[in-house]
Tab-separated table of C-alpha atoms in Angstrom:
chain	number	residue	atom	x	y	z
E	1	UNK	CA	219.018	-23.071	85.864
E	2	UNK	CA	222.846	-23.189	85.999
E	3	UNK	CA	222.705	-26.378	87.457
E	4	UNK	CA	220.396	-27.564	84.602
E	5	UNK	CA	222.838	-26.773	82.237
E	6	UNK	CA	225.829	-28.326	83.866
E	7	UNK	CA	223.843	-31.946	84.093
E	8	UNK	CA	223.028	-31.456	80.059
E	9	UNK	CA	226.467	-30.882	79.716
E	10	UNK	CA	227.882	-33.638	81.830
E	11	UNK	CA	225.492	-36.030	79.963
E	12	UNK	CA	226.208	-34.964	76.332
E	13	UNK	CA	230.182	-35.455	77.754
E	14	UNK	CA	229.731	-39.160	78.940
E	15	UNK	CA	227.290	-40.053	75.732
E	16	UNK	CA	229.851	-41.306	73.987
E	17	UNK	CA	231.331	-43.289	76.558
E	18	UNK	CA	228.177	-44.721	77.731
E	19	UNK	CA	226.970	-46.256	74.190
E	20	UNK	CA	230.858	-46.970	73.132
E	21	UNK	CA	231.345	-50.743	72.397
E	22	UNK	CA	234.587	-50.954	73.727
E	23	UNK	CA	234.774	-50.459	77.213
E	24	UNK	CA	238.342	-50.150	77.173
E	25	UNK	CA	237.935	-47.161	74.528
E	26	UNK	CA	237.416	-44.960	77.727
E	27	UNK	CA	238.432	-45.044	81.542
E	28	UNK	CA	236.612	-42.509	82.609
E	29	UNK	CA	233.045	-44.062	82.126
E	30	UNK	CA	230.787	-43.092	84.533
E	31	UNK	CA	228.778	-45.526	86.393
E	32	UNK	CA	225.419	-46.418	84.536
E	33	UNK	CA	223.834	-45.186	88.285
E	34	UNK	CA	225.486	-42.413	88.523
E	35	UNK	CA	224.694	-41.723	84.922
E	36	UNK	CA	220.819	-42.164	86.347
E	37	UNK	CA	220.650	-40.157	89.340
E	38	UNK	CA	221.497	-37.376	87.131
E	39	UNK	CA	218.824	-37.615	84.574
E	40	UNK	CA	216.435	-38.252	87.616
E	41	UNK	CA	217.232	-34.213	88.562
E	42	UNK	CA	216.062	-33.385	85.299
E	43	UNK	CA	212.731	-31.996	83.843
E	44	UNK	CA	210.821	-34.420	82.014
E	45	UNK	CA	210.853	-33.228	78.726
E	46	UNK	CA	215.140	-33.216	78.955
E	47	UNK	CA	214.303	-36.889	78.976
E	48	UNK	CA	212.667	-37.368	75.877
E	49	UNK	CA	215.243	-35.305	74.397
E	50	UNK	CA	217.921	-37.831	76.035
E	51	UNK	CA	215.946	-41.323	74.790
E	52	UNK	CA	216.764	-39.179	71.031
E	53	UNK	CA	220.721	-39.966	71.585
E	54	UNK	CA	220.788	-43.768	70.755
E	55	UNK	CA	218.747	-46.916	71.229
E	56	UNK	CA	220.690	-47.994	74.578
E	57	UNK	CA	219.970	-45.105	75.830
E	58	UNK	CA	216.128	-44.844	75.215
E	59	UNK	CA	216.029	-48.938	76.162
E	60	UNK	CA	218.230	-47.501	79.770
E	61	UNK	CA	215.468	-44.420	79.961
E	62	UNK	CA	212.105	-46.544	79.095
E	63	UNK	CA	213.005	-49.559	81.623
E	64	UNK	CA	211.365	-49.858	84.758
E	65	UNK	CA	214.372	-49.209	87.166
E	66	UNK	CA	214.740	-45.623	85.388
E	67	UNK	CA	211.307	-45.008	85.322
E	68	UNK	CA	210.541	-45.603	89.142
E	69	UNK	CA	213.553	-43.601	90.034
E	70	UNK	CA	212.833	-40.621	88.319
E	71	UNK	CA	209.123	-40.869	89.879
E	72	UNK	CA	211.052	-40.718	92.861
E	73	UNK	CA	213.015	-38.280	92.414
E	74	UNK	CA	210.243	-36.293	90.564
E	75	UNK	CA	207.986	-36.866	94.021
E	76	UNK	CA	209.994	-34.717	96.026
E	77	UNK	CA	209.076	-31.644	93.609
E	78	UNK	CA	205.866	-32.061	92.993
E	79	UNK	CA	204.357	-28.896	90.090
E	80	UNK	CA	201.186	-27.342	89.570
E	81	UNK	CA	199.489	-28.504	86.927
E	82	UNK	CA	196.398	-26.918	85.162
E	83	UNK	CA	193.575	-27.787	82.491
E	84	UNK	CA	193.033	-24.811	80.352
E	85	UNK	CA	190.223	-24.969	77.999
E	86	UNK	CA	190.415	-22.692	74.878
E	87	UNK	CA	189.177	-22.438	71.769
E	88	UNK	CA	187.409	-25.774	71.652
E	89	UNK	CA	190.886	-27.150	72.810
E	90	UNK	CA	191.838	-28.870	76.239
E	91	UNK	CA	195.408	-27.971	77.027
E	92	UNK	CA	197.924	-29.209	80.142
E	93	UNK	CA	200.308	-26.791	81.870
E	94	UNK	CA	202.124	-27.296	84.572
E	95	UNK	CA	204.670	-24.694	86.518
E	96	UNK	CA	206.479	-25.373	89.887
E	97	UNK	CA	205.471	-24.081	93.597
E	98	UNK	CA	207.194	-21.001	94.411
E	99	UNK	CA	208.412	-22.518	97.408
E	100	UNK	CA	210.444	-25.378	95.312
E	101	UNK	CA	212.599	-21.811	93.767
E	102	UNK	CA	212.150	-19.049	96.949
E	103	UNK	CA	209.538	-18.568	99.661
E	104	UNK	CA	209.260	-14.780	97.873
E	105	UNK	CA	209.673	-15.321	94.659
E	106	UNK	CA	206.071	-14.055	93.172
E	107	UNK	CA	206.407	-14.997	89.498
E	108	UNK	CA	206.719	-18.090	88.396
E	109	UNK	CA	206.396	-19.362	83.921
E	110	UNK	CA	204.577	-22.408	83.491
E	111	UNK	CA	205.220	-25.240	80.453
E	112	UNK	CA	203.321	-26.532	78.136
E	113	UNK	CA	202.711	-30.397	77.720
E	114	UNK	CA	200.321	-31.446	75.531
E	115	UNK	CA	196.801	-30.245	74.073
E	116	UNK	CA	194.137	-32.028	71.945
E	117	UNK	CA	190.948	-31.122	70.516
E	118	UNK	CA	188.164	-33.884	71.588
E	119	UNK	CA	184.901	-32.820	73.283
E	120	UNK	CA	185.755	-33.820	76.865
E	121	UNK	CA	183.378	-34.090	79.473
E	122	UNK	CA	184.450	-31.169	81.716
E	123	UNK	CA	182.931	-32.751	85.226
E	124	UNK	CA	185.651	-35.348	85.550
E	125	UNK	CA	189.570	-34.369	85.439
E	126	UNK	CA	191.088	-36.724	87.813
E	127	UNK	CA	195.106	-36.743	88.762
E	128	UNK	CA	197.022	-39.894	90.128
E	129	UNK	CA	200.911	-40.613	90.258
E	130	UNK	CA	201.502	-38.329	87.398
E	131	UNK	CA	198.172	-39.499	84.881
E	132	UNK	CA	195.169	-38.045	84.283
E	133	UNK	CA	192.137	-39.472	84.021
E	134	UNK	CA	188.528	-37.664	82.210
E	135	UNK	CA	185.809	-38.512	80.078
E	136	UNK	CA	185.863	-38.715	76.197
E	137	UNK	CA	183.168	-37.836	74.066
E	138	UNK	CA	183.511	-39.635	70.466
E	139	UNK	CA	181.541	-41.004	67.692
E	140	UNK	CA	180.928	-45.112	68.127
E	141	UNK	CA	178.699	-46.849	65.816
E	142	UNK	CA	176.979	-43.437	64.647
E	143	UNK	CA	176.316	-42.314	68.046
E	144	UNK	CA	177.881	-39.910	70.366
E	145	UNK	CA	179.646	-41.603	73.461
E	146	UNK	CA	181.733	-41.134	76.216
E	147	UNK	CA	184.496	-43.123	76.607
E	148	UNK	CA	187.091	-43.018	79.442
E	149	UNK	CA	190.845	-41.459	78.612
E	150	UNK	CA	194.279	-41.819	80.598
E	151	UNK	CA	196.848	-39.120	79.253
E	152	UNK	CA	200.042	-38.769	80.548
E	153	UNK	CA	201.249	-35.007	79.973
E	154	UNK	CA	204.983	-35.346	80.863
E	155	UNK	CA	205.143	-38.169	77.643
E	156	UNK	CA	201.810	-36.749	75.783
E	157	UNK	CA	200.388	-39.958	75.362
E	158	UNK	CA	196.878	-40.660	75.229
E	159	UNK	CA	195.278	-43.728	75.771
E	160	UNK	CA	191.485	-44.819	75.657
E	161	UNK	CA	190.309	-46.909	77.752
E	162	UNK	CA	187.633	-49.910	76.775
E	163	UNK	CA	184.182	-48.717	76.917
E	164	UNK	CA	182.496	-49.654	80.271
E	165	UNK	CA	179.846	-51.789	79.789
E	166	UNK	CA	176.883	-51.102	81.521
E	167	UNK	CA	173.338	-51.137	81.459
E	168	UNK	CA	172.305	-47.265	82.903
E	169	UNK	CA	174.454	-44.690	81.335
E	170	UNK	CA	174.587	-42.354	84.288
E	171	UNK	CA	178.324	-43.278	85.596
E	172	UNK	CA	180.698	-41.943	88.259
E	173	UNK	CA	184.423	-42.710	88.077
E	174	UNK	CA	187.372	-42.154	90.037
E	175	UNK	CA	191.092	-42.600	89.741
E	176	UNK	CA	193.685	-43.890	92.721
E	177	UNK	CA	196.925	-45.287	92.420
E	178	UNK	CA	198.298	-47.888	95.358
E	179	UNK	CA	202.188	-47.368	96.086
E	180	UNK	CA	202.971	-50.962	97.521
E	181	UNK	CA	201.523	-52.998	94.306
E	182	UNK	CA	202.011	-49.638	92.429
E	183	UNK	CA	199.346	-49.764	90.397
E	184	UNK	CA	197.126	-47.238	89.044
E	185	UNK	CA	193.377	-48.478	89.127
E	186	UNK	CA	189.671	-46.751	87.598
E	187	UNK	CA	187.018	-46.819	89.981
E	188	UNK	CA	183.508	-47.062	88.240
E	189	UNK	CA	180.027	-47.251	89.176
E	190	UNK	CA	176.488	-46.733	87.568
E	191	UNK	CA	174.035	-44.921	89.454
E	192	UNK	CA	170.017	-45.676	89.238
E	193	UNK	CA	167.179	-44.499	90.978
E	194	UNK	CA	164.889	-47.078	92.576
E	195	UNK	CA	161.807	-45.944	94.951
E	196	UNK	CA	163.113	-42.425	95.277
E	197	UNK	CA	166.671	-43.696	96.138
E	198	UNK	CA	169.502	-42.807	93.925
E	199	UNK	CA	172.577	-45.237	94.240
E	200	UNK	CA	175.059	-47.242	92.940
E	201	UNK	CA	174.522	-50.166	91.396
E	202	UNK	CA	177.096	-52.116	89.072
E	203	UNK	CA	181.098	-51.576	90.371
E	204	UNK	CA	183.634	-52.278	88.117
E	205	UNK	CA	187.338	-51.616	87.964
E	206	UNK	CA	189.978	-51.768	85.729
E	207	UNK	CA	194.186	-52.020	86.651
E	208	UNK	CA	196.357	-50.065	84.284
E	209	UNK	CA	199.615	-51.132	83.230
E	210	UNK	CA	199.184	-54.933	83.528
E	211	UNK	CA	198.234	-57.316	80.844
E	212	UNK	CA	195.064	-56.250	78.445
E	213	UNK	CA	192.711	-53.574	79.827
E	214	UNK	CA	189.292	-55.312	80.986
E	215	UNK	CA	186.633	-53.582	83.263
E	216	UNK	CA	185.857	-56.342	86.433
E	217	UNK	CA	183.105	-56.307	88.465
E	218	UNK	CA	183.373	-55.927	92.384
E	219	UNK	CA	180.729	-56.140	95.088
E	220	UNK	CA	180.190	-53.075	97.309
E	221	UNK	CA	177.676	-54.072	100.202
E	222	UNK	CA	176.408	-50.745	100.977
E	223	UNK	CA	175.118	-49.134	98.157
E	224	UNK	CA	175.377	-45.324	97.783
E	225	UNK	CA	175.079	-42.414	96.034
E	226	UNK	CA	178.453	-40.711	94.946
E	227	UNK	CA	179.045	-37.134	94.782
E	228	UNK	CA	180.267	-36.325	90.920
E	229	UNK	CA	184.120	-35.141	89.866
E	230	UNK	CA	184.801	-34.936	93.561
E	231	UNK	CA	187.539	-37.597	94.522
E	232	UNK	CA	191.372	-37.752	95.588
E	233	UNK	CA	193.799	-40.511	96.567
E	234	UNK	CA	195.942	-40.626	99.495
E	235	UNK	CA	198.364	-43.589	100.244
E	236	UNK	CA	196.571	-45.963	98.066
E	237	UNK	CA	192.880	-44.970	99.498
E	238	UNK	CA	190.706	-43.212	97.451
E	239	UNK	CA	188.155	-41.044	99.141
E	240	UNK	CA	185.047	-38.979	97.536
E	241	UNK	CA	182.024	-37.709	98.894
E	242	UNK	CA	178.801	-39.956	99.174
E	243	UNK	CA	174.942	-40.178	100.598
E	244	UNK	CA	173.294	-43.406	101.858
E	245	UNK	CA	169.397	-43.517	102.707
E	246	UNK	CA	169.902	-39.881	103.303
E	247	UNK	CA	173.132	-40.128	105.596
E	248	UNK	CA	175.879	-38.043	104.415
E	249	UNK	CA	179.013	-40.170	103.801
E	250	UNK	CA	182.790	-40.461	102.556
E	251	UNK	CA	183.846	-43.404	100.968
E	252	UNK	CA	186.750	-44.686	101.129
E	253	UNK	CA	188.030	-47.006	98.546
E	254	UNK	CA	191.715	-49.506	99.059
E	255	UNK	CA	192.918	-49.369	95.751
E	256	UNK	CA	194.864	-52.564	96.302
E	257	UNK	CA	192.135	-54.904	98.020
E	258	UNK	CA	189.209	-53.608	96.539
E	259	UNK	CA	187.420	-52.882	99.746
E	260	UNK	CA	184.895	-50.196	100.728
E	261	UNK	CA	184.632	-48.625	103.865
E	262	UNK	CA	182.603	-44.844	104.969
E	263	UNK	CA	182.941	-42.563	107.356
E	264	UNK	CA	179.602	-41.191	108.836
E	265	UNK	CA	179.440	-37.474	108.718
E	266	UNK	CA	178.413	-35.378	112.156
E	267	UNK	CA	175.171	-34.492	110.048
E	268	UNK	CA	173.153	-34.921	107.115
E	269	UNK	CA	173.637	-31.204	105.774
E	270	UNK	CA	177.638	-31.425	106.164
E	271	UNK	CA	178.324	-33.095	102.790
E	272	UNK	CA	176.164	-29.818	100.864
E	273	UNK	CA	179.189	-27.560	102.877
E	274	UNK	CA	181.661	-30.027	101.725
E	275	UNK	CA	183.414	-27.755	98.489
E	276	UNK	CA	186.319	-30.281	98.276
E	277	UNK	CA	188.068	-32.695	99.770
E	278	UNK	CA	192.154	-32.520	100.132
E	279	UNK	CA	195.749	-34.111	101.144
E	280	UNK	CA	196.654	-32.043	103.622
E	281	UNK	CA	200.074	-33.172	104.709
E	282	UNK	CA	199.066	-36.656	103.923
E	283	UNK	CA	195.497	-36.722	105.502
E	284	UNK	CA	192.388	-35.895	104.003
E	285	UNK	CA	191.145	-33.020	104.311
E	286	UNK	CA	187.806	-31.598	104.250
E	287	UNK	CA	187.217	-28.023	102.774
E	288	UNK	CA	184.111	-26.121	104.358
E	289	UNK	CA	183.610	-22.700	102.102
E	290	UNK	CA	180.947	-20.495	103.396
E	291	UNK	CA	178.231	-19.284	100.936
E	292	UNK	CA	176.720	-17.441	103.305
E	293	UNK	CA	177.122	-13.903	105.284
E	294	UNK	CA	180.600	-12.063	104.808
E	295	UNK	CA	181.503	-12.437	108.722
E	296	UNK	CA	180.665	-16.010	107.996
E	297	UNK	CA	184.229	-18.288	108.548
E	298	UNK	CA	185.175	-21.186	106.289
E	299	UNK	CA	186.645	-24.501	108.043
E	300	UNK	CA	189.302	-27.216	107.393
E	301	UNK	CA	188.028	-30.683	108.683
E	302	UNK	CA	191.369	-32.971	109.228
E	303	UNK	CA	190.728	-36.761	109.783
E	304	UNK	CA	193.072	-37.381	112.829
E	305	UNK	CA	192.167	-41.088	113.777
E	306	UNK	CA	190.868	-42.776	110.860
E	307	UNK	CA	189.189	-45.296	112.858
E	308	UNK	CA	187.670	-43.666	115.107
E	309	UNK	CA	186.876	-41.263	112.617
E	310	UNK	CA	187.568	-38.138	114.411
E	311	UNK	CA	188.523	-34.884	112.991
E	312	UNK	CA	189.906	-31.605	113.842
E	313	UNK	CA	188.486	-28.328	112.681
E	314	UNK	CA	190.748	-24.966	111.990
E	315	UNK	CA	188.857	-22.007	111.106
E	316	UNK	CA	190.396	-19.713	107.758
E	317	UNK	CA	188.959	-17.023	105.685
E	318	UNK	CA	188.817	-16.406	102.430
E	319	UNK	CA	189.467	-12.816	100.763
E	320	UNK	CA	185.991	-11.386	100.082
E	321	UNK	CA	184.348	-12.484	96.916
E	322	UNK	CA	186.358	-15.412	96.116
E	323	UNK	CA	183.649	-18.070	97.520
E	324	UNK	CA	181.971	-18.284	93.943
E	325	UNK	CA	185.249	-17.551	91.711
E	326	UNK	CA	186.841	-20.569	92.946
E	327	UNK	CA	187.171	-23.614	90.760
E	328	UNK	CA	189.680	-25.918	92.282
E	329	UNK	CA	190.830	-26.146	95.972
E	330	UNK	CA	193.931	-28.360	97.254
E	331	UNK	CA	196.462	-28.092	99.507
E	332	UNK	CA	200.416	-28.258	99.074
E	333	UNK	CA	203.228	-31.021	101.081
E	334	UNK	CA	203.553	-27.260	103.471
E	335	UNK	CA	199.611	-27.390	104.649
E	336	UNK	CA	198.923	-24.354	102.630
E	337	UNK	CA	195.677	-24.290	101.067
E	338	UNK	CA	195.979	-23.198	97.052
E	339	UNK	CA	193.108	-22.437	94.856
E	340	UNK	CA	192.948	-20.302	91.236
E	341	UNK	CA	189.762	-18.610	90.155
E	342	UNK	CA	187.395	-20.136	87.277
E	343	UNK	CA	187.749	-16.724	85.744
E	344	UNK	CA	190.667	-15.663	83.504
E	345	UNK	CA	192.636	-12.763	85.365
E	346	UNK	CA	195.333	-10.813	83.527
E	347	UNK	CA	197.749	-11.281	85.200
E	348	UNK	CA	196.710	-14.671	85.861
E	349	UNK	CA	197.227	-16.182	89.544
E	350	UNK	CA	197.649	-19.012	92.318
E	351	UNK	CA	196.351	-18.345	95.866
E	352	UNK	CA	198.533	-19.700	99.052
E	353	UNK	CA	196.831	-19.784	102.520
E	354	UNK	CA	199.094	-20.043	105.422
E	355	UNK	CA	196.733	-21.624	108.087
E	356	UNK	CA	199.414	-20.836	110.744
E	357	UNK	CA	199.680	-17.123	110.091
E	358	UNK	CA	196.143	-16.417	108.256
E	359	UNK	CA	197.672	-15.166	105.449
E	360	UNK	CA	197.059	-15.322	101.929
E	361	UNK	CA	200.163	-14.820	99.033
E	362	UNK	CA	199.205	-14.694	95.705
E	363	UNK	CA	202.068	-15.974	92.608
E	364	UNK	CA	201.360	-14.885	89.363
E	365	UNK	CA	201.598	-17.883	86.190
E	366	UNK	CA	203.276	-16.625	82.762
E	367	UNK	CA	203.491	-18.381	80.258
E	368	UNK	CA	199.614	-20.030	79.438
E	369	UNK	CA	198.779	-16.813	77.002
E	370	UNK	CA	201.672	-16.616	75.099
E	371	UNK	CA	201.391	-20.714	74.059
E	372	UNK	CA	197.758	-20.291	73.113
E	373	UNK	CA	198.051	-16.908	71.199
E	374	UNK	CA	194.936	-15.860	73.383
E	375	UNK	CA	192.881	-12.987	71.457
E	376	UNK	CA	189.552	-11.358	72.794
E	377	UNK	CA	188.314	-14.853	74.197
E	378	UNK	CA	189.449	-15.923	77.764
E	379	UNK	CA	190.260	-19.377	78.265
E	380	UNK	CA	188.226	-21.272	81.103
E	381	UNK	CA	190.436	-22.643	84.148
E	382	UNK	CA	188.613	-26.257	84.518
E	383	UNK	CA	191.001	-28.086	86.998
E	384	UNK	CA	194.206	-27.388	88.813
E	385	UNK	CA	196.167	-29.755	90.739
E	386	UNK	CA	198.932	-28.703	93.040
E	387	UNK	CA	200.410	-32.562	93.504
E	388	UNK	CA	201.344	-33.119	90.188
E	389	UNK	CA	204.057	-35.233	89.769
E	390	UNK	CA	206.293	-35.633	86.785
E	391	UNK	CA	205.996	-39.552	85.193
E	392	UNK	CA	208.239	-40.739	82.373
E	393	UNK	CA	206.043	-44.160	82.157
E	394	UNK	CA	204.411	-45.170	78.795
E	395	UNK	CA	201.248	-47.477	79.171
C-alpha cells in the first residue's frame, strides 16, 4: 500500500512537468516511459483518476502503447473476479489472490467495478483478456430478446453487440481472445435437432475492436452438439465441451484462423463427469467431480501432447459436501485448483487446493456485503473467475 502511495505521489509531482509547454520550464522531466511503467504498477481505477489530470494525459493513457503495457503489466497479477447477483442487480467484484500479498495471509477485501440492472441470461458469463462476455435480455420491436453484451469492468463500459441473425433461436456462444493478432473474437452457433440428432448448424463470428461489428459466417465440417456456458481460452484456442453422433468430444476452436479441431474422449460417458474444464498452468484441464459415494475420488485430466491427445490423470478430493455447493471451478498460474460455493456463506470464501500436498486453504472475501447493503436476502454467486486480468481498453 505504501508503495501505492509513493507512485500517486511521484505522478501528481511530475504532472506539471509532463503537460508544461515549455520544456525548458523544467529539467527534471521524467521520461514519458518512465512516466508509463509507473502507471502500469497501478490499479486500474488510479488510471481513470489519472486520464482526469489533463487532455495529454488521457490522449498518453487511452493510446494503444499505454494500453498494451499496462495489460502487460496487469498479466502478471492476475485478480479474482466474481458475478454477484442481488436484488435483481448483476454486480462485478474483483479482489487479488492471496498469494500476489502473502502465502498466509487469509483475508483478503475485494472492489467493486461496475453493476447494472438488465435481466441477463445467467447460463453464459464468459471472461477473455480482461472482458466479459453474457447474454442480454431486452425489449426489441415489442418482444423480449436476447442480445449479446461485452462489458469491461476495470472501465465500466458496456457494449451490445449486433443481434445474431439466425433462423433457430436456440444459440451457444463462446468468447476467446488470440495474443499474436490480439484480438478478441465471439464464437456463435445455432443448434437444431434433425432425426433425433441435436447439432450445430449456422457458425458465425464476430472480431471486436476492428472496424464495425458484423456477425460472419464460417464453415465447421463436423457438426456437433456443444455443451452450454462451459468454455475457456488458452493461448488463442478456445476449448468447450461437445457430443458428435453420440461420441463425447472437446472442441477446440483457433481464434485467429477460424479452424475447428476435437479431441475424442476415452468414452462416451466421460463428458457427463466432465464439471469444468480449466488452464492449469497453461494447459487445459479437465475437472472430474464425483457425484457419487463419499470414498469416491475426483480427478484432474491434463492434456500433455495435444496431438496425440494424451492426458494425465491426478487424483484430489474434495471436503465432504462441497460436490453440489460448487458453482465455479478454475485453477490459478500456481496449479491450485479454486472454487467458491453457489451459496452465500457469512463469512464469505475462496477454496485453494494444493494438488502437491492435498491440501485445501480457504481465504475469506470482505468487502461484497458492505457495497450492496445486503439485508435478509443472500446474493447468488453466478460466476467466478480466478484469471482476471485488469484492461484499461475502451471498444
Amino acid at each position: 500500500m505504501n508503495n501505492t502511495v509513493d507512485r500517486h505521489k511521484l505522478v501528481r509531482r511530475n504532472t506539471q512537468s509532463l503537460t508544461s509547454k515549455n520544456v525548458g520550464e523544467n529539467t527534471n522531466t521524467f521520461p514519458i516511459d518512465l512516466i508509463i511503467e509507473i502507471l502500469t504498477t497501478l490499479p486500474a481505477k488510479s488510471i481513470a483518476i489519472c486520464r482526469c489530470v489533463s487532455k495529454q494525459w488521457s490522449s498518453l493513457l487511452r493510446s494503444p502503447h499505454f494500453t498494451e503495457s499496462f495489460l502487460t503489466s496487469s498479466s502478471s497479477r492476475p485478480r479474482l473476479l466474481f458475478t454477484i447477483v442481488f436484488d435483481g442487480k448483476c454486480h462485478f467484484f474483483s479482489a487479488p489472490h492471496s498469494r500476489n500479498l502473502d502465502e498466509q495471509v487469509t483475508v483478503v477485501v475485494a472492489d467493486y467495478h461496475m453493476g447494472f440492472s438488465r435481466d441477463w441470461y445467467k447460463e453464459i458469463c464468459l471472461s477473455a483478456n480482461g472482458f466479459i462476455y453474457l447474454n442480454d435480455k431486452q425489449m426489441l420491436k415489442g418482444k423480449i430478446d436476447r442480445v449479446p453484451v461485452i462489458c469491461n469492468p476495470s472501465t465500466g463500459q458496456y457494449l451490445p453487440l449486433p443481434k445474431v441473425k439466425a433462423k433457430n433461436f436456440d444459440l451457444r456462444s463462446f468468447f476467446g481472445y488470440d495474443p499474436i493478432e490480439k484480438e478478441m473474437k465471439v464464437l456463435c452457433m445455432t443448434v437444431t435437432c434433425y432425426r433425433r440428432q441435436t447439432s450445430s448448424k449456422e457458425h458465425q463470428v464476430l472480431t471486436l475492436g476492428k472496424g464495425k461489428l458484423l456477425w460472419r459466417k464460417i464453415e465447421c465440417l463436423l457438426p456437433h452438439y456443444p455443451h452450454k456456458r462451459d468454455g475457456i481460452c488458452i493461448n488463442g484456442v478456445l476449448y468447450y465441451k461437445a457430443w458428435s453422433n453420440m461420441t463425447t468430444l472437446i472442441a477446440c476452436f483457433d481464434v485467429r484462423s477460424e479452424k475447428f479441431s476435437f479431441i475424442e474422449m476415452e468414452n462416451s460417458s466421460t463428458l457427463t463427469c466432465i464439471s469444468t474444464l480449466i488452464n492449469y498452468k497453461g494447459k487445459l484441464g479437465a475437472v472430474m467431480l464425483s457425484y457419487g459415494s463419499e470414498s469416491s475420488d475426483d480427478e484432474l485430466w491434463i492434456l500433455e501432447d495435444t496431438k496425440k491427445h494424451k492426458w494425465s490423470k491426478h487424483i484430489f478430493v474434495l471436503p465432504n459436501g462441497f460436490h453440489l455447493g460448487i458453482t465455479s471451478i478454475w485453477a490459478n498460474d500456481m496449479g491450485e485448483v479454486v472454487w467458491v460455493l453457489s451459496r452465500w456463506t457469512r463469512p464469505f470464501y475462496v477454496f485453494y487446493y494444493n494438488m502437491e500436498k492435498k491440501s485445501v486453504r480457504r481465504v475469506e472475501i470482505k468487502g461484497i456485503e458492505e457495497k450492496l447493503l445486503m439485508g435478509q436476502d443472500r446474493p447468488e454467486v453466478h460466476f467466478t473467475f480466478t484469471d482476471h486480468v485488469e484492461n484499461v481498453m475502451f471498444l
